[in-house]
Coordinates of C-alpha atoms in Angstrom, one line a residue:
M270 CA 10.9 -6.1 5.0
T271 CA 7.8 -4.4 6.3
V272 CA 9.2 -0.9 5.7
F273 CA 10.2 -2.0 2.2
I274 CA 6.7 -3.1 1.4
F275 CA 5.3 0.1 2.8
F276 CA 7.5 2.2 0.5
A277 CA 7.0 -0.1 -2.5
M278 CA 3.2 0.0 -2.2
T279 CA 3.3 3.8 -1.8
I280 CA 5.4 4.2 -4.9
S281 CA 3.2 1.8 -6.9
I282 CA -0.1 3.3 -5.8
T283 CA 1.0 6.8 -6.6
A284 CA 2.4 5.7 -10.0
L285 CA -0.8 4.0 -10.9
D286 CA -3.0 6.9 -9.7
S287 CA -0.9 9.3 -11.7
K288 CA -1.4 7.2 -14.8
R289 CA -5.1 7.3 -14.1
L290 CA -5.0 11.1 -13.9
I291 CA -3.1 11.3 -17.2
L292 CA -5.7 9.1 -18.9
E293 CA -8.5 11.2 -17.6
C294 CA -6.6 14.3 -18.8
T295 CA -7.2 13.3 -22.5
A296 CA -10.8 14.4 -22.0
C297 CA -9.6 17.8 -20.5
D298 CA -9.7 21.1 -22.3
D299 CA -6.5 21.5 -24.3
G300 CA -5.0 18.5 -22.5
I301 CA -4.5 20.5 -19.2
I302 CA -5.9 19.1 -16.1
R303 CA -6.5 21.3 -13.1
L304 CA -5.8 19.7 -9.8
P305 CA -6.9 21.6 -6.7
F306 CA -5.1 20.8 -3.5
N307 CA -8.0 18.9 -2.1
Q308 CA -8.3 16.6 -5.1
L309 CA -5.2 14.5 -4.3
T310 CA -5.9 12.4 -1.2
Y311 CA -2.5 11.6 0.2
D312 CA -4.2 10.0 3.2
K313 CA -5.6 7.3 0.9
Y314 CA -2.1 6.4 -0.4
F315 CA -0.7 6.3 3.1
I316 CA -3.6 4.2 4.5
I317 CA -3.5 1.6 1.7
S318 CA 0.3 1.3 1.9
L319 CA 0.2 1.0 5.7
T320 CA -2.6 -1.6 5.6
T321 CA -0.7 -3.7 3.1
A322 CA 2.6 -3.6 5.2
I323 CA 0.7 -4.4 8.4
A324 CA -1.1 -7.3 6.7
Y325 CA 2.3 -8.6 5.6
L326 CA 3.7 -8.3 9.1
L327 CA 0.7 -9.9 10.7
T328 CA 0.7 -12.8 8.2
T329 CA 4.4 -13.5 8.8
Y330 CA 3.8 -13.3 12.6
L331 CA 0.9 -15.8 12.4
L332 CA 2.8 -18.2 10.2
E333 CA 5.8 -18.2 12.5
R334 CA 3.6 -18.7 15.6
R335 CA 1.9 -21.6 14.0
R336 CA 5.2 -23.1 13.0
L337 CA 6.6 -22.8 16.5
K338 CA 3.4 -24.2 18.0
K339 CA 3.6 -27.2 15.7
T340 CA 7.2 -27.9 16.6
N341 CA 6.4 -27.6 20.3
E342 CA 3.5 -30.1 20.0
T343 CA 5.8 -32.7 18.4
I344 CA 8.4 -32.6 21.1

């Protein structure tokens, strides 16, 4: 599930950012936007996706740990 969330977040973040670039392009000369290689920060996409996936993994781990601790206390 974590891997699925990672790829889903990567796809959605890049899709939203590409829409943003298209919207900014309406202010360009002749509707053409020039994108140098350094303008697209792929590290940003990777870090946001990885952080989201790790947050999901950590949340499920903590919830499971709390559930097990609660069941052990009642026994």
